[in-house]
Coordinates of C-alpha atoms in Angstrom, one line a residue:
Chain H
M1 CA 0.0 0.0 0.0
E2 CA 1.4 3.4 -1.0
F3 CA 0.0 6.4 0.7
S4 CA -0.3 9.9 -0.6
S5 CA 0.1 11.3 2.9
K6 CA 2.6 10.5 5.7
L7 CA 0.0 11.5 8.3
L8 CA -2.4 9.0 6.9
E9 CA 0.2 6.3 6.6
E10 CA 1.3 6.8 10.2
A11 CA -2.3 6.6 11.4
V12 CA -2.9 3.3 9.4
N13 CA 0.4 1.9 10.6
E14 CA -0.4 2.4 14.2
M15 CA -4.0 1.2 13.9
S16 CA -2.9 -2.0 12.1
Q17 CA -0.6 -2.9 15.1
L18 CA -3.8 -3.9 16.9
P19 CA -4.6 -7.7 16.8
G20 CA -7.0 -8.7 14.1
I21 CA -6.8 -5.3 12.3
G22 CA -5.2 -5.6 8.9
R23 CA -4.0 -2.6 6.9
R24 CA -7.2 -2.5 4.8
T25 CA -9.4 -2.4 7.9
A26 CA -7.1 0.1 9.5
L27 CA -7.4 2.4 6.5
R28 CA -11.2 2.0 6.6
L29 CA -11.3 2.9 10.3
V30 CA -9.0 5.9 9.9
L31 CA -11.0 7.3 6.9
H32 CA -14.2 6.8 9.0
L33 CA -12.7 9.0 11.7
L34 CA -11.9 11.6 9.1
K35 CA -15.6 11.9 8.2
Q36 CA -16.6 12.2 11.9
P37 CA -16.4 15.4 14.0
E38 CA -13.0 16.0 15.4
S39 CA -14.4 15.5 18.9
Q40 CA -14.7 11.7 18.2
T41 CA -11.0 11.3 17.5
V42 CA -10.1 13.5 20.5
A43 CA -12.4 11.4 22.8
L44 CA -11.0 8.1 21.4
S45 CA -7.3 9.2 21.8
K46 CA -7.9 10.6 25.2
A47 CA -9.8 7.5 26.5
L48 CA -7.0 5.1 25.3
L49 CA -4.3 7.3 26.8
D50 CA -6.1 7.8 30.1
F51 CA -6.8 4.1 30.4
K52 CA -3.2 3.1 29.7
T53 CA -1.6 5.7 32.0
D54 CA -4.0 5.7 34.9
V55 CA -5.2 2.1 35.0
K56 CA -5.0 0.6 38.5
F57 CA -5.3 -3.0 39.7
C58 CA -7.1 -4.3 42.8
K59 CA -4.4 -5.0 45.4
N60 CA -6.2 -8.2 46.5
C61 CA -7.3 -9.9 43.3
H62 CA -5.3 -7.9 40.6
N63 CA -8.4 -7.2 38.6
I64 CA -8.6 -3.8 36.8
S65 CA -10.1 -1.4 39.1
D66 CA -10.3 2.4 39.7
T67 CA -10.0 1.9 43.5
D68 CA -7.4 0.2 45.6
L69 CA -9.8 -2.6 46.4
C70 CA -12.2 -3.6 43.6
E71 CA -16.0 -3.7 44.1
I72 CA -16.0 -7.4 44.3
C73 CA -13.2 -7.7 46.9
A74 CA -14.7 -4.8 48.9
N75 CA -18.1 -6.4 49.0
K76 CA -18.5 -7.8 52.5
S77 CA -21.4 -10.1 51.5
R78 CA -19.3 -12.2 49.2
Q79 CA -17.5 -15.4 50.4
S80 CA -13.9 -14.4 50.8
E81 CA -12.9 -17.9 51.6
V82 CA -13.6 -19.1 48.1
V83 CA -11.3 -17.9 45.3
C84 CA -11.7 -18.5 41.6
V85 CA -8.4 -18.3 39.6
V86 CA -8.9 -16.7 36.1
E87 CA -6.7 -15.4 33.4
D88 CA -8.1 -11.9 32.9
I89 CA -10.9 -9.5 33.4
R90 CA -12.9 -10.9 30.6
D91 CA -13.3 -14.2 32.6
V92 CA -14.4 -12.2 35.7
M93 CA -17.0 -10.4 33.7
A94 CA -18.2 -13.7 32.1
I95 CA -18.6 -15.4 35.5
E96 CA -20.2 -12.4 37.1
N97 CA -22.8 -12.4 34.3
T98 CA -24.0 -15.8 35.4
S99 CA -24.9 -14.5 38.9
Q100 CA -24.0 -18.1 40.2
Y101 CA -20.8 -17.2 42.0
R102 CA -20.5 -15.5 45.3
G103 CA -16.8 -15.9 46.1
L104 CA -13.8 -13.7 45.1
Y105 CA -11.4 -13.8 42.1
H106 CA -7.7 -14.0 41.6
V107 CA -6.6 -12.6 38.2
L108 CA -3.3 -14.1 37.0
G109 CA -2.9 -11.7 34.1
G110 CA -2.1 -14.5 31.6
K111 CA -1.1 -18.2 31.4
I112 CA 2.3 -19.8 31.6
N113 CA 3.5 -19.9 28.0
P114 CA 7.2 -20.5 27.5
M115 CA 6.9 -20.1 23.7
E116 CA 5.9 -16.4 24.3
G117 CA 8.3 -16.0 27.2
V118 CA 5.7 -15.9 29.9
G119 CA 6.9 -17.7 33.0
P120 CA 5.3 -18.0 36.5
S121 CA 7.1 -14.9 37.7
Q122 CA 5.3 -12.7 35.2
L123 CA 2.0 -13.8 36.5
N124 CA 0.2 -13.0 39.8
I125 CA 0.9 -16.5 41.3
K126 CA 3.1 -15.6 44.2
S127 CA 0.5 -13.4 45.8
L128 CA -2.1 -16.2 45.5
I129 CA 0.1 -18.6 47.3
E130 CA 0.8 -15.9 50.0
K131 CA -3.0 -15.4 50.4
V132 CA -3.5 -19.2 50.9
K133 CA -0.6 -19.3 53.4
L134 CA -2.5 -16.8 55.6
G135 CA -5.0 -19.7 56.1
K136 CA -8.2 -17.9 55.4
I137 CA -9.0 -19.5 52.0
E138 CA -10.9 -22.8 52.0
E139 CA -11.2 -23.5 48.3
I140 CA -9.4 -22.5 45.1
I141 CA -11.4 -23.0 41.9
F142 CA -9.3 -23.2 38.7
A143 CA -11.2 -21.6 35.8
L144 CA -8.4 -21.2 33.2
S145 CA -9.2 -22.3 29.6
S146 CA -8.5 -26.0 29.0
T147 CA -5.5 -25.5 26.7
L148 CA -1.9 -26.7 27.1
E149 CA -1.0 -23.4 28.7
G150 CA -4.1 -23.3 30.9
D151 CA -3.5 -26.9 32.1
T152 CA 0.2 -26.1 32.7
T153 CA -0.6 -23.1 34.7
N154 CA -3.2 -25.0 36.8
F155 CA -0.7 -27.7 37.6
Y156 CA 2.0 -25.3 38.5
I157 CA -0.2 -23.5 41.0
Y158 CA -1.5 -26.9 42.2
K159 CA 2.1 -28.0 42.9
Q160 CA 2.8 -24.7 44.7
L161 CA -0.2 -25.3 47.0
E162 CA 1.1 -28.7 48.1
G163 CA 1.2 -29.0 51.9
L164 CA -1.1 -26.1 52.4
E165 CA -4.6 -26.7 53.8
V166 CA -6.8 -25.8 50.9
K167 CA -9.4 -27.5 48.8
T168 CA -8.9 -27.3 45.0
S169 CA -11.5 -27.7 42.3
T170 CA -11.8 -27.0 38.6
I171 CA -14.9 -25.8 36.7
A172 CA -16.9 -28.6 35.1
R173 CA -16.2 -29.3 31.4
G174 CA -19.1 -30.9 29.4
I175 CA -21.8 -30.5 26.8
A176 CA -23.1 -26.9 26.8
V177 CA -26.7 -26.6 28.1
G178 CA -29.0 -27.0 25.0
D179 CA -26.3 -28.5 22.8
E180 CA -26.9 -31.7 20.8
L181 CA -24.6 -34.6 21.7
E182 CA -23.9 -35.5 18.1
Y183 CA -22.2 -32.1 17.5
A184 CA -20.0 -32.2 20.6
D185 CA -16.3 -32.9 20.2
E186 CA -15.2 -36.3 21.5
V187 CA -12.9 -34.9 24.3
T188 CA -15.7 -32.9 25.7
L189 CA -18.3 -35.6 25.4
G190 CA -15.8 -38.1 26.9
R191 CA -15.1 -35.8 29.9
S192 CA -18.8 -35.2 30.4
I193 CA -19.4 -39.0 30.8
T194 CA -16.4 -39.6 33.0
N195 CA -17.3 -36.7 35.3
R196 CA -21.0 -37.5 35.4
I197 CA -22.9 -36.2 38.4
P198 CA -25.8 -37.7 40.4
F199 CA -29.1 -37.0 38.8
E200 CA -30.6 -35.5 42.0
K201 CA -27.8 -33.0 42.0
S202 CA -28.6 -31.9 38.4
L203 CA -32.2 -31.3 39.4
K204 CA -30.9 -28.9 42.1
S205 CA -28.8 -26.8 39.8
Q206 CA -31.6 -26.1 37.3
Chain S
M1 CA -21.3 -5.5 29.9
E2 CA -20.5 -4.2 33.4
F3 CA -17.1 -2.9 33.9
S4 CA -15.0 -2.8 37.1
S5 CA -13.4 0.4 35.9
K6 CA -14.7 3.6 34.5
L7 CA -11.4 4.2 32.6
L8 CA -11.7 0.8 31.0
E9 CA -15.4 1.4 30.2
E10 CA -14.7 4.8 28.6
A11 CA -11.9 3.3 26.4
V12 CA -14.1 0.4 25.3
N13 CA -17.0 2.8 24.6
E14 CA -14.9 5.0 22.3
M15 CA -13.3 2.1 20.6
S16 CA -16.6 0.5 19.8
Q17 CA -17.8 3.7 18.1
L18 CA -15.6 2.6 15.1
P19 CA -17.5 0.7 12.4
G20 CA -17.4 -3.1 12.6
I21 CA -16.0 -3.0 16.1
G22 CA -18.3 -4.4 18.6
R23 CA -18.0 -4.1 22.4
R24 CA -16.3 -7.5 22.8
T25 CA -13.7 -6.7 20.1
A26 CA -13.2 -3.3 21.6
L27 CA -12.5 -4.8 25.0
R28 CA -10.0 -7.3 23.4
L29 CA -8.2 -4.4 21.7
V30 CA -8.1 -2.3 24.8
L31 CA -6.8 -5.2 26.9
H32 CA -4.2 -5.8 24.2
L33 CA -2.9 -2.2 24.5
L34 CA -2.8 -2.7 28.3
K35 CA -0.3 -5.5 27.8
Q36 CA 1.9 -3.6 25.4
P37 CA 4.5 -0.9 26.3
E38 CA 2.9 2.6 27.0
S39 CA 4.7 3.9 23.9
Q40 CA 2.4 2.0 21.6
T41 CA -0.7 3.6 23.0
V42 CA 1.0 7.0 22.9
A43 CA 1.9 6.5 19.3
L44 CA -1.6 5.3 18.3
S45 CA -3.3 8.2 20.0
K46 CA -0.9 10.7 18.6
A47 CA -1.1 9.4 15.0
L48 CA -4.9 9.5 15.0
L49 CA -5.0 13.0 16.5
D50 CA -2.3 14.3 14.2
F51 CA -4.0 12.9 11.2
K52 CA -7.4 14.2 12.1
T53 CA -6.2 17.8 13.0
D54 CA -3.5 18.3 10.3
V55 CA -4.9 16.4 7.4
K56 CA -4.8 18.4 4.1
F57 CA -6.4 17.8 0.8
C58 CA -5.0 18.4 -2.7
K59 CA -6.4 21.7 -4.0
N60 CA -6.8 20.1 -7.4
C61 CA -8.2 16.6 -7.0
H62 CA -9.2 16.8 -3.3
N63 CA -7.2 13.6 -2.4
I64 CA -5.6 13.4 1.0
S65 CA -2.2 14.9 0.8
D66 CA 0.5 16.5 3.0
T67 CA 1.2 19.1 0.3
D68 CA -1.1 21.7 -1.4
L69 CA -0.8 19.7 -4.6
C70 CA -0.7 15.9 -4.3
E71 CA 2.1 13.9 -5.9
I72 CA -0.2 12.7 -8.8
C73 CA -1.4 16.2 -9.7
A74 CA 2.1 17.6 -9.4
N75 CA 3.5 15.0 -11.7
K76 CA 4.1 16.7 -15.0
S77 CA 4.4 13.4 -16.9
R78 CA 0.8 12.4 -16.2
Q79 CA -2.0 13.2 -18.7
S80 CA -3.8 16.2 -17.0
E81 CA -6.4 16.1 -19.7
V82 CA -7.9 12.8 -18.5
V83 CA -9.7 12.8 -15.1
C84 CA -11.0 9.8 -13.3
V85 CA -13.9 10.5 -10.8
V86 CA -13.7 8.3 -7.8
E87 CA -15.3 8.2 -4.4
D88 CA -12.3 8.3 -2.0
I89 CA -8.6 7.7 -1.5
R90 CA -9.0 4.0 -1.5
D91 CA -10.2 4.0 -5.1
V92 CA -7.2 6.1 -6.1
M93 CA -4.9 3.7 -4.3
A94 CA -6.6 0.7 -6.1
I95 CA -6.3 2.2 -9.5
E96 CA -2.7 3.4 -8.9
N97 CA -1.9 -0.2 -8.0
T98 CA -2.8 -1.4 -11.4
S99 CA -0.1 0.9 -13.1
Q100 CA -2.5 1.1 -16.0
Y101 CA -3.7 4.7 -15.6
R102 CA -1.7 7.8 -16.4
G103 CA -4.3 10.5 -16.0
L104 CA -5.3 12.5 -12.9
Y105 CA -8.1 11.9 -10.4
H106 CA -11.0 13.8 -8.9
V107 CA -12.0 12.6 -5.4
L108 CA -15.7 13.3 -4.7
G109 CA -15.5 12.4 -1.0
G110 CA -18.6 10.3 -1.1
K111 CA -21.7 9.5 -3.3
I112 CA -25.0 11.2 -3.4
N113 CA -27.1 9.5 -0.7
P114 CA -30.4 11.3 0.3
M115 CA -31.1 8.6 2.9
E116 CA -27.9 9.6 4.8
G117 CA -28.3 13.3 4.0
V118 CA -25.5 13.5 1.5
G119 CA -26.5 15.9 -1.4
P120 CA -24.4 17.1 -4.3
S121 CA -23.4 20.2 -2.3
Q122 CA -21.5 18.1 0.2
L123 CA -19.4 16.5 -2.5
N124 CA -16.6 18.0 -4.5
I125 CA -18.7 18.2 -7.7
K126 CA -18.8 21.9 -8.3
S127 CA -15.0 22.1 -8.5
L128 CA -15.1 19.3 -11.1
I129 CA -17.5 21.2 -13.3
E130 CA -15.4 24.4 -12.9
K131 CA -12.3 22.5 -14.0
V132 CA -14.1 21.2 -17.1
K133 CA -15.3 24.7 -17.9
L134 CA -11.8 25.8 -18.1
G135 CA -11.6 23.7 -21.2
K136 CA -8.5 21.7 -20.6
I137 CA -10.1 18.4 -19.8
E138 CA -10.8 16.0 -22.7
E139 CA -12.2 13.0 -20.9
I140 CA -14.0 12.3 -17.6
I141 CA -13.9 8.6 -16.5
F142 CA -16.6 7.7 -14.0
A143 CA -15.2 5.0 -11.6
L144 CA -17.8 5.0 -8.8
S145 CA -19.2 1.7 -7.5
S146 CA -22.1 0.5 -9.5
T147 CA -24.7 0.9 -6.8
L148 CA -27.9 3.1 -6.8
E149 CA -25.9 5.9 -5.1
G150 CA -23.0 5.5 -7.5
D151 CA -25.2 5.5 -10.5
T152 CA -27.2 8.5 -9.2
T153 CA -23.9 10.5 -8.6
N154 CA -22.6 9.6 -12.1
F155 CA -25.8 10.7 -13.7
Y156 CA -25.9 14.0 -11.7
I157 CA -22.5 14.9 -12.8
Y158 CA -23.2 13.8 -16.4
K159 CA -26.2 16.2 -16.4
Q160 CA -24.0 19.1 -15.0
L161 CA -21.6 18.5 -17.8
E162 CA -24.2 18.9 -20.5
G163 CA -23.3 21.5 -23.2
L164 CA -19.6 21.4 -22.2
E165 CA -17.2 19.9 -24.5
V166 CA -15.8 16.8 -22.7
K167 CA -15.9 13.1 -23.5
T168 CA -17.4 10.9 -20.7
S169 CA -16.7 7.2 -20.2
T170 CA -17.2 4.7 -17.4
I171 CA -14.9 1.8 -16.4
A172 CA -15.8 -1.5 -17.9
R173 CA -18.0 -3.9 -15.8
G174 CA -17.6 -7.6 -16.6
I175 CA -16.3 -11.0 -15.5
A176 CA -13.1 -10.7 -13.4
V177 CA -10.0 -11.9 -15.1
G178 CA -9.6 -15.6 -14.2
D179 CA -13.2 -16.0 -13.0
E180 CA -15.5 -18.8 -14.2
L181 CA -18.6 -17.7 -16.1
E182 CA -20.9 -20.1 -14.1
Y183 CA -20.2 -18.3 -10.8
A184 CA -20.7 -14.8 -12.1
D185 CA -23.9 -13.0 -11.3
E186 CA -26.4 -12.5 -14.2
V187 CA -26.2 -8.7 -14.2
T188 CA -22.4 -8.7 -14.6
L189 CA -22.4 -11.5 -17.2
G190 CA -25.2 -9.7 -19.1
R191 CA -23.2 -6.5 -19.2
S192 CA -20.0 -8.2 -20.2
I193 CA -21.9 -9.6 -23.2
T194 CA -23.6 -6.4 -24.2
N195 CA -20.4 -4.4 -23.9
R196 CA -18.2 -7.0 -25.6
I197 CA -15.1 -5.6 -27.2
P198 CA -13.3 -6.5 -30.5
F199 CA -11.1 -9.5 -30.0
E200 CA -8.0 -7.8 -31.4
K201 CA -8.4 -5.1 -28.7
S202 CA -8.5 -7.8 -26.0
L203 CA -5.1 -9.1 -27.3
K204 CA -3.6 -5.6 -26.9
S205 CA -4.7 -5.2 -23.3
Q206 CA -3.1 -8.5 -22.1

């Protein structure tokens, strides 16, 4: 792509640094901003900069938060003895949307991924172990995605917890509610049979 | 979507104003920036702002340009008596990429679209007619997309040119080079038969 303007080229270059945004899409987005009032571009630039420079993290669970302690951790009515380990804020939002969970979270900020140079020390793992050592946590729920990296991270944390008095569990994998068995992948279907639950229990969770 | 941070929410809100970017994608992009060095967010914000505030347009063809006269208009070796009418800079870039065109362009900045409140006065049509009136243009090539809006705009300009001595043409519509006839839509195939060209001519353009 050859541009007739350095300013345009620069804007497209920066925009196409974002994941999933190719150069054509970047050009379309930049030309869209050109047609809109200047206030929109100013607001976008300011919001991104403000977020990046002023973002804070909850000192307890490491979730993104505008206050020292996030709303969930500060909520006295939640069960502080149950902690759900997740990768990032999107997982917190997804679980909160279910309204089925009353415990707290611990946001790792990623998964162990040697290929991308992410080791345990880059993640918020140490602070999780410290919290457990204080003895006030009864259960750790692993809710990382079931990929090689997710499983590795789960196992690493599990090993670190050895000798500490805490229950560990992992979220159930199985056929999605409403899904047809025939379209499920074998691994998921296999797991959902191995980890079957008593029928009476399934009635309760409806 | 409920956010644990106003700063995050604001960034996602602004990002999702862009066309084709939903709130989930916006969140993914903003969280990506959070993981990158601050310099990337600074560069992105600055590039967008600089482009929006300092953008200039060629005073002859209205294309985006950092100089008063764009590189194409300033190029003495191009045929200034042939002018190709296009919607925006993307069309200029697409035609330039073919290396088949040696004339100049005239960028309208849009198409007549009453539904979206775009009338002829919002487009760079008047300056095109003025240019033709100076008598130095021999041919106008219409290269707008063949939609209702494109056809309306072509026809409007065509009417404005009545009585002026200038040849008008429109780019050929037909089956794409390498495409199978059976997969072409009927309108395109019909046009490519109606507007067939002498075989000898097709040899020359290969």
